[in-house]
Amino acid sequence: EAQVTQNPRYLITVTGKKLTVTCSQNMNHEYMSWYRQDPGLGLRQIYYSMNVEVTDKGDVPEGYKVSRKEKRNFPLILESPSPNQTSLYFCASSLITGLPEQYFGPGTRLTVT
Amino acid sequence: KQEVTQIPAALSVPEGENLVLNCSFTDSAIYNLQWFRQDPGKGLTSLLLIQSSQREQTSGRLNASLDKSSGRSTLYIAASQPGDSATYLCAVRQWKGSGGSNYKLTFGKGTLLTVNP
């Protein structure tokens, strides 16, 4: 089954404790992206990657890091989480040629206390 | 900068009614437009994707139209059912050279649909 998976689905952590949210897709997509969703603000892009070892900032990259060492994986790293990073996070992927429909993971609900 | 607006923000209808959700965008240089469904606390499910050269797409009881020149799209849901209750999101992708090189989707804030039995 074609899908984007994220882990963990739910996470409660404390300020300053480094964490990684994993994202994996099995569709051989070149493009992957992270979004966060906040009430009243909608979905906003954090980082994206056009292919292995090619990443760049989106609209709200502060406080986040990413890496793309393999085509299928695109982890989101919070080196020192803060309460304003409490949010619902989505990973997405798509082809960059043909019909670039974006597929989204199930989301990770992060709470930073 | 692209801005996407969805009206209404919330809609409540009785079961069986046909309904229309609206989406407008400020920059008409789009590559495509995608409609998603989001259930509470859940992920996004893609419903329909319309390329900029297309006028509409249909899937079952759903029909999405696109008028790129006026910056509008509508999602028509026929014979609504309680299971259609969800938030519906509209998202656009820009053309390369028009801020679209990163394939980013710009989302509206959604329409919360409630279909009452």
PDB file of C-alpha atoms in Angstrom:
ATOM      1  CA  GLU A   1       0.000   0.000   0.000  1.00  0.00           C
ATOM      2  CA  ALA A   2       1.321   3.412  -1.025  1.00  0.00           C
ATOM      3  CA  GLN A   3       1.701   5.528   2.052  1.00  0.00           C
ATOM      4  CA  VAL A   4       3.537   8.123   4.095  1.00  0.00           C
ATOM      5  CA  THR A   5       4.234   7.064   7.664  1.00  0.00           C
ATOM      6  CA  GLN A   6       5.211   9.172  10.632  1.00  0.00           C
ATOM      7  CA  ASN A   7       6.459   8.246  14.074  1.00  0.00           C
ATOM      8  CA  PRO A   8       5.629   8.868  16.782  1.00  0.00           C
ATOM      9  CA  ARG A   9       1.989   9.799  16.324  1.00  0.00           C
ATOM     10  CA  TYR A  10       1.805  11.492  19.707  1.00  0.00           C
ATOM     11  CA  LEU A  11       4.605  12.926  21.793  1.00  0.00           C
ATOM     12  CA  ILE A  12       4.741  14.920  25.007  1.00  0.00           C
ATOM     13  CA  THR A  13       8.139  16.274  25.919  1.00  0.00           C
ATOM     14  CA  VAL A  14       9.814  18.967  27.969  1.00  0.00           C
ATOM     15  CA  THR A  15      11.526  22.152  26.883  1.00  0.00           C
ATOM     16  CA  GLY A  16      15.051  21.606  25.623  1.00  0.00           C
ATOM     17  CA  LYS A  17      14.979  17.834  25.203  1.00  0.00           C
ATOM     18  CA  LYS A  18      16.067  16.990  21.652  1.00  0.00           C
ATOM     19  CA  LEU A  19      13.637  14.921  19.615  1.00  0.00           C
ATOM     20  CA  THR A  20      13.240  13.499  16.124  1.00  0.00           C
ATOM     21  CA  VAL A  21      10.019  12.853  14.244  1.00  0.00           C
ATOM     22  CA  THR A  22      10.510  10.328  11.467  1.00  0.00           C
ATOM     23  CA  CYS A  23       8.834  10.342   8.076  1.00  0.00           C
ATOM     24  CA  SER A  24       9.039   7.599   5.488  1.00  0.00           C
ATOM     25  CA  GLN A  25       7.356   7.085   2.103  1.00  0.00           C
ATOM     26  CA  ASN A  26       7.262   3.957  -0.067  1.00  0.00           C
ATOM     27  CA  MET A  27       6.340   5.611  -3.384  1.00  0.00           C
ATOM     28  CA  ASN A  28       9.834   6.528  -4.569  1.00  0.00           C
ATOM     29  CA  HIS A  29       8.915  10.197  -4.421  1.00  0.00           C
ATOM     30  CA  GLU A  30      11.636  12.765  -4.947  1.00  0.00           C
ATOM     31  CA  TYR A  31       9.906  15.600  -3.115  1.00  0.00           C
ATOM     32  CA  MET A  32       9.234  15.563   0.624  1.00  0.00           C
ATOM     33  CA  SER A  33       8.097  18.331   2.931  1.00  0.00           C
ATOM     34  CA  TRP A  34       7.157  19.090   6.513  1.00  0.00           C
ATOM     35  CA  TYR A  35       4.190  21.270   7.548  1.00  0.00           C
ATOM     36  CA  ARG A  36       2.853  22.323  10.895  1.00  0.00           C
ATOM     37  CA  GLN A  37      -0.812  23.009  11.553  1.00  0.00           C
ATOM     38  CA  ASP A  38      -1.938  25.463  14.207  1.00  0.00           C
ATOM     39  CA  PRO A  39      -5.439  26.739  15.038  1.00  0.00           C
ATOM     40  CA  GLY A  40      -6.205  29.942  13.190  1.00  0.00           C
ATOM     41  CA  LEU A  41      -2.976  29.757  11.169  1.00  0.00           C
ATOM     42  CA  GLY A  42      -3.635  26.747   8.985  1.00  0.00           C
ATOM     43  CA  LEU A  43      -0.846  24.634   7.531  1.00  0.00           C
ATOM     44  CA  ARG A  44       2.556  26.225   7.026  1.00  0.00           C
ATOM     45  CA  GLN A  45       5.623  24.706   5.425  1.00  0.00           C
ATOM     46  CA  ILE A  46       8.686  24.171   7.635  1.00  0.00           C
ATOM     47  CA  TYR A  47      11.278  22.531   5.341  1.00  0.00           C
ATOM     48  CA  TYR A  48      11.303  20.673   2.079  1.00  0.00           C
ATOM     49  CA  SER A  49      13.583  18.440   0.052  1.00  0.00           C
ATOM     50  CA  MET A  50      13.727  18.026  -3.717  1.00  0.00           C
ATOM     51  CA  ASN A  51      15.878  14.884  -3.526  1.00  0.00           C
ATOM     52  CA  VAL A  52      18.607  13.152  -1.541  1.00  0.00           C
ATOM     53  CA  GLU A  53      20.948  15.678   0.094  1.00  0.00           C
ATOM     54  CA  VAL A  54      18.879  18.611  -1.268  1.00  0.00           C
ATOM     55  CA  THR A  55      16.935  20.469   1.421  1.00  0.00           C
ATOM     56  CA  ASP A  56      15.771  24.035   1.924  1.00  0.00           C
ATOM     57  CA  LYS A  57      13.766  26.233   4.261  1.00  0.00           C
ATOM     58  CA  GLY A  58      10.050  26.791   4.003  1.00  0.00           C
ATOM     59  CA  ASP A  59       8.084  29.570   5.632  1.00  0.00           C
ATOM     60  CA  VAL A  60       8.679  28.728   9.307  1.00  0.00           C
ATOM     61  CA  PRO A  61      12.059  26.914   9.637  1.00  0.00           C
ATOM     62  CA  GLU A  62      13.251  28.474  12.917  1.00  0.00           C
ATOM     63  CA  GLY A  63      13.970  25.855  15.580  1.00  0.00           C
ATOM     64  CA  TYR A  64      13.907  22.897  13.182  1.00  0.00           C
ATOM     65  CA  LYS A  65      16.434  20.851  11.243  1.00  0.00           C
ATOM     66  CA  VAL A  66      16.010  18.185   8.595  1.00  0.00           C
ATOM     67  CA  SER A  67      18.151  15.735   6.695  1.00  0.00           C
ATOM     68  CA  ARG A  68      17.647  13.630   3.569  1.00  0.00           C
ATOM     69  CA  LYS A  69      20.227  10.862   3.458  1.00  0.00           C
ATOM     70  CA  GLU A  70      17.922   8.353   1.792  1.00  0.00           C
ATOM     71  CA  LYS A  71      15.186   8.970  -0.713  1.00  0.00           C
ATOM     72  CA  ARG A  72      12.438   7.398   1.401  1.00  0.00           C
ATOM     73  CA  ASN A  73      13.189   9.123   4.719  1.00  0.00           C
ATOM     74  CA  PHE A  74      12.940  12.769   5.787  1.00  0.00           C
ATOM     75  CA  PRO A  75      13.257  13.182   9.571  1.00  0.00           C
ATOM     76  CA  LEU A  76      12.365  16.413  11.368  1.00  0.00           C
ATOM     77  CA  ILE A  77      14.693  17.302  14.217  1.00  0.00           C
ATOM     78  CA  LEU A  78      13.958  19.669  17.081  1.00  0.00           C
ATOM     79  CA  GLU A  79      17.292  20.300  18.765  1.00  0.00           C
ATOM     80  CA  SER A  80      15.883  22.276  21.695  1.00  0.00           C
ATOM     81  CA  PRO A  81      12.078  22.195  21.634  1.00  0.00           C
ATOM     82  CA  SER A  82      10.130  25.102  23.061  1.00  0.00           C
ATOM     83  CA  PRO A  83       6.427  25.414  23.957  1.00  0.00           C
ATOM     84  CA  ASN A  84       5.721  27.435  20.797  1.00  0.00           C
ATOM     85  CA  GLN A  85       6.566  24.305  18.814  1.00  0.00           C
ATOM     86  CA  THR A  86       3.534  22.548  20.250  1.00  0.00           C
ATOM     87  CA  SER A  87       1.623  21.711  17.104  1.00  0.00           C
ATOM     88  CA  LEU A  88       0.321  19.066  14.728  1.00  0.00           C
ATOM     89  CA  TYR A  89       3.030  18.110  12.241  1.00  0.00           C
ATOM     90  CA  PHE A  90       2.520  16.589   8.804  1.00  0.00           C
ATOM     91  CA  CYS A  91       4.971  15.070   6.396  1.00  0.00           C
ATOM     92  CA  ALA A  92       4.125  15.062   2.690  1.00  0.00           C
ATOM     93  CA  SER A  93       5.641  13.629  -0.465  1.00  0.00           C
ATOM     94  CA  SER A  94       5.122  13.731  -4.208  1.00  0.00           C
ATOM     95  CA  LEU A  95       6.758  13.115  -7.544  1.00  0.00           C
ATOM     96  CA  ILE A  96       8.340  16.132  -9.230  1.00  0.00           C
ATOM     97  CA  THR A  97       7.335  15.062 -12.717  1.00  0.00           C
ATOM     98  CA  GLY A  98       4.058  13.817 -14.116  1.00  0.00           C
ATOM     99  CA  LEU A  99       1.096  14.380 -11.833  1.00  0.00           C
ATOM    100  CA  PRO A 100       2.569  15.808  -8.616  1.00  0.00           C
ATOM    101  CA  GLU A 101      -0.278  15.004  -6.269  1.00  0.00           C
ATOM    102  CA  GLN A 102       0.920  15.405  -2.697  1.00  0.00           C
ATOM    103  CA  TYR A 103       0.358  12.621  -0.213  1.00  0.00           C
ATOM    104  CA  PHE A 104       0.271  13.333   3.495  1.00  0.00           C
ATOM    105  CA  GLY A 105       1.193  11.279   6.529  1.00  0.00           C
ATOM    106  CA  PRO A 106      -1.216  10.781   9.453  1.00  0.00           C
ATOM    107  CA  GLY A 107       0.312  13.564  11.530  1.00  0.00           C
ATOM    108  CA  THR A 108       2.303  13.807  14.753  1.00  0.00           C
ATOM    109  CA  ARG A 109       0.795  15.701  17.647  1.00  0.00           C
ATOM    110  CA  LEU A 110       3.608  17.240  19.648  1.00  0.00           C
ATOM    111  CA  THR A 111       3.219  18.901  23.030  1.00  0.00           C
ATOM    112  CA  VAL A 112       6.187  20.701  24.586  1.00  0.00           C
ATOM    113  CA  THR A 113       5.783  21.643  28.239  1.00  0.00           C
TER     114      THR A 113
ATOM    115  CA  LYS B   1       2.529  36.209  -1.889  1.00  0.00           C
ATOM    116  CA  GLN B   2      -0.211  33.700  -2.544  1.00  0.00           C
ATOM    117  CA  GLU B   3      -3.179  33.792  -0.178  1.00  0.00           C
ATOM    118  CA  VAL B   4      -5.954  31.228  -0.135  1.00  0.00           C
ATOM    119  CA  THR B   5      -9.358  31.934   1.387  1.00  0.00           C
ATOM    120  CA  GLN B   6     -12.149  29.487   2.040  1.00  0.00           C
ATOM    121  CA  ILE B   7     -15.737  30.506   2.579  1.00  0.00           C
ATOM    122  CA  PRO B   8     -17.695  29.674   4.611  1.00  0.00           C
ATOM    123  CA  ALA B   9     -15.546  28.783   7.611  1.00  0.00           C
ATOM    124  CA  ALA B  10     -18.269  26.446   8.842  1.00  0.00           C
ATOM    125  CA  LEU B  11     -21.363  24.948   7.287  1.00  0.00           C
ATOM    126  CA  SER B  12     -24.120  22.792   8.735  1.00  0.00           C
ATOM    127  CA  VAL B  13     -26.587  21.061   6.434  1.00  0.00           C
ATOM    128  CA  PRO B  14     -29.225  18.315   6.686  1.00  0.00           C
ATOM    129  CA  GLU B  15     -28.448  14.921   5.190  1.00  0.00           C
ATOM    130  CA  GLY B  16     -29.197  14.629   1.496  1.00  0.00           C
ATOM    131  CA  GLU B  17     -28.560  18.253   0.636  1.00  0.00           C
ATOM    132  CA  ASN B  18     -26.270  19.260  -2.208  1.00  0.00           C
ATOM    133  CA  LEU B  19     -23.665  21.813  -1.163  1.00  0.00           C
ATOM    134  CA  VAL B  20     -20.836  23.967  -2.473  1.00  0.00           C
ATOM    135  CA  LEU B  21     -17.608  24.895  -0.749  1.00  0.00           C
ATOM    136  CA  ASN B  22     -15.689  27.884  -2.047  1.00  0.00           C
ATOM    137  CA  CYS B  23     -11.970  28.564  -2.389  1.00  0.00           C
ATOM    138  CA  SER B  24     -10.333  31.708  -3.741  1.00  0.00           C
ATOM    139  CA  PHE B  25      -6.680  32.514  -4.354  1.00  0.00           C
ATOM    140  CA  THR B  26      -4.941  35.807  -5.029  1.00  0.00           C
ATOM    141  CA  ASP B  27      -2.258  34.753  -7.546  1.00  0.00           C
ATOM    142  CA  SER B  28      -3.641  33.056 -10.650  1.00  0.00           C
ATOM    143  CA  ALA B  29      -0.239  31.674 -11.712  1.00  0.00           C
ATOM    144  CA  ILE B  30      -0.943  28.284 -10.191  1.00  0.00           C
ATOM    145  CA  TYR B  31       0.292  24.874 -11.321  1.00  0.00           C
ATOM    146  CA  ASN B  32      -2.505  22.928  -9.723  1.00  0.00           C
ATOM    147  CA  LEU B  33      -5.123  22.991  -6.984  1.00  0.00           C
ATOM    148  CA  GLN B  34      -5.833  20.169  -4.577  1.00  0.00           C
ATOM    149  CA  TRP B  35      -8.825  19.573  -2.311  1.00  0.00           C
ATOM    150  CA  PHE B  36      -8.284  17.621   0.910  1.00  0.00           C
ATOM    151  CA  ARG B  37     -10.456  16.240   3.642  1.00  0.00           C
ATOM    152  CA  GLN B  38      -9.321  16.242   7.276  1.00  0.00           C
ATOM    153  CA  ASP B  39     -11.120  14.389  10.032  1.00  0.00           C
ATOM    154  CA  PRO B  40     -10.649  15.714  13.600  1.00  0.00           C
ATOM    155  CA  GLY B  41      -7.109  15.105  14.814  1.00  0.00           C
ATOM    156  CA  LYS B  42      -6.305  13.090  11.708  1.00  0.00           C
ATOM    157  CA  GLY B  43      -4.247  13.440   8.568  1.00  0.00           C
ATOM    158  CA  LEU B  44      -5.132  14.906   5.195  1.00  0.00           C
ATOM    159  CA  THR B  45      -6.809  12.780   2.577  1.00  0.00           C
ATOM    160  CA  SER B  46      -6.508  14.007  -0.991  1.00  0.00           C
ATOM    161  CA  LEU B  47      -9.908  14.203  -2.677  1.00  0.00           C
ATOM    162  CA  LEU B  48      -9.289  15.807  -6.048  1.00  0.00           C
ATOM    163  CA  LEU B  49      -6.423  17.439  -7.900  1.00  0.00           C
ATOM    164  CA  ILE B  50      -7.062  19.861 -10.761  1.00  0.00           C
ATOM    165  CA  GLN B  51      -4.255  20.856 -13.085  1.00  0.00           C
ATOM    166  CA  SER B  52      -4.180  24.512 -14.169  1.00  0.00           C
ATOM    167  CA  SER B  53      -5.228  23.518 -17.696  1.00  0.00           C
ATOM    168  CA  GLN B  54      -8.335  21.703 -16.470  1.00  0.00           C
ATOM    169  CA  ARG B  55     -11.752  23.128 -15.649  1.00  0.00           C
ATOM    170  CA  GLU B  56     -13.060  20.379 -13.418  1.00  0.00           C
ATOM    171  CA  GLN B  57     -12.529  16.970 -11.895  1.00  0.00           C
ATOM    172  CA  THR B  58     -15.052  14.468 -10.615  1.00  0.00           C
ATOM    173  CA  SER B  59     -14.832  11.609  -8.156  1.00  0.00           C
ATOM    174  CA  GLY B  60     -18.043   9.910  -7.122  1.00  0.00           C
ATOM    175  CA  ARG B  61     -20.286  12.485  -5.446  1.00  0.00           C
ATOM    176  CA  LEU B  62     -17.569  15.136  -5.554  1.00  0.00           C
ATOM    177  CA  ASN B  63     -16.992  17.622  -8.322  1.00  0.00           C
ATOM    178  CA  ALA B  64     -14.327  20.305  -8.196  1.00  0.00           C
ATOM    179  CA  SER B  65     -14.160  23.187 -10.636  1.00  0.00           C
ATOM    180  CA  LEU B  66     -11.385  25.656 -11.340  1.00  0.00           C
ATOM    181  CA  ASP B  67     -11.584  29.155 -12.811  1.00  0.00           C
ATOM    182  CA  LYS B  68      -7.958  30.155 -12.802  1.00  0.00           C
ATOM    183  CA  SER B  69      -8.428  33.593 -14.308  1.00  0.00           C
ATOM    184  CA  SER B  70     -10.802  34.658 -11.547  1.00  0.00           C
ATOM    185  CA  GLY B  71      -8.858  32.844  -8.839  1.00  0.00           C
ATOM    186  CA  ARG B  72     -11.684  30.542  -7.751  1.00  0.00           C
ATOM    187  CA  SER B  73     -12.434  26.905  -7.171  1.00  0.00           C
ATOM    188  CA  THR B  74     -15.531  25.194  -5.880  1.00  0.00           C
ATOM    189  CA  LEU B  75     -16.072  21.764  -4.400  1.00  0.00           C
ATOM    190  CA  TYR B  76     -19.553  20.432  -5.014  1.00  0.00           C
ATOM    191  CA  ILE B  77     -20.783  17.586  -2.825  1.00  0.00           C
ATOM    192  CA  ALA B  78     -23.930  15.860  -4.009  1.00  0.00           C
ATOM    193  CA  ALA B  79     -26.416  14.129  -1.721  1.00  0.00           C
ATOM    194  CA  SER B  80     -24.443  14.810   1.439  1.00  0.00           C
ATOM    195  CA  GLN B  81     -24.146  12.135   4.135  1.00  0.00           C
ATOM    196  CA  PRO B  82     -23.203  12.295   7.834  1.00  0.00           C
ATOM    197  CA  GLY B  83     -19.945  10.560   6.917  1.00  0.00           C
ATOM    198  CA  ASP B  84     -19.011  13.629   4.870  1.00  0.00           C
ATOM    199  CA  SER B  85     -18.653  15.629   8.088  1.00  0.00           C
ATOM    200  CA  ALA B  86     -15.050  16.858   8.207  1.00  0.00           C
ATOM    201  CA  THR B  87     -12.912  19.888   7.485  1.00  0.00           C
ATOM    202  CA  TYR B  88     -12.291  20.485   3.791  1.00  0.00           C
ATOM    203  CA  LEU B  89      -9.066  22.182   2.787  1.00  0.00           C
ATOM    204  CA  CYS B  90      -8.125  23.793  -0.485  1.00  0.00           C
ATOM    205  CA  ALA B  91      -4.444  24.135  -1.447  1.00  0.00           C
ATOM    206  CA  VAL B  92      -2.668  25.627  -4.454  1.00  0.00           C
ATOM    207  CA  ARG B  93       0.786  25.111  -5.920  1.00  0.00           C
ATOM    208  CA  GLN B  94       2.496  27.883  -7.840  1.00  0.00           C
ATOM    209  CA  TRP B  95       4.181  27.660 -11.204  1.00  0.00           C
ATOM    210  CA  LYS B  96       7.957  27.559 -11.177  1.00  0.00           C
ATOM    211  CA  GLY B  97       9.275  31.077 -11.528  1.00  0.00           C
ATOM    212  CA  SER B  98       6.200  32.330  -9.741  1.00  0.00           C
ATOM    213  CA  GLY B  99       7.380  31.233  -6.333  1.00  0.00           C
ATOM    214  CA  GLY B 100       6.502  27.637  -7.119  1.00  0.00           C
ATOM    215  CA  SER B 101       9.916  26.052  -7.486  1.00  0.00           C
ATOM    216  CA  ASN B 102       9.711  24.288  -4.155  1.00  0.00           C
ATOM    217  CA  TYR B 103       6.378  22.567  -4.857  1.00  0.00           C
ATOM    218  CA  LYS B 104       4.979  24.125  -1.691  1.00  0.00           C
ATOM    219  CA  LEU B 105       1.244  23.979  -1.175  1.00  0.00           C
ATOM    220  CA  THR B 106      -0.421  27.118   0.148  1.00  0.00           C
ATOM    221  CA  PHE B 107      -3.470  26.148   2.161  1.00  0.00           C
ATOM    222  CA  GLY B 108      -6.695  27.847   3.026  1.00  0.00           C
ATOM    223  CA  LYS B 109      -7.906  27.568   6.606  1.00  0.00           C
ATOM    224  CA  GLY B 110     -10.649  25.174   5.696  1.00  0.00           C
ATOM    225  CA  THR B 111     -14.409  24.789   5.848  1.00  0.00           C
ATOM    226  CA  LEU B 112     -15.788  22.715   8.721  1.00  0.00           C
ATOM    227  CA  LEU B 113     -18.724  20.762   7.321  1.00  0.00           C
ATOM    228  CA  THR B 114     -21.339  19.116   9.523  1.00  0.00           C
ATOM    229  CA  VAL B 115     -23.999  16.939   7.904  1.00  0.00           C
ATOM    230  CA  ASN B 116     -26.877  16.268  10.274  1.00  0.00           C
ATOM    231  CA  PRO B 117     -28.831  12.993  10.062  1.00  0.00           C
TER     232      PRO B 117
END
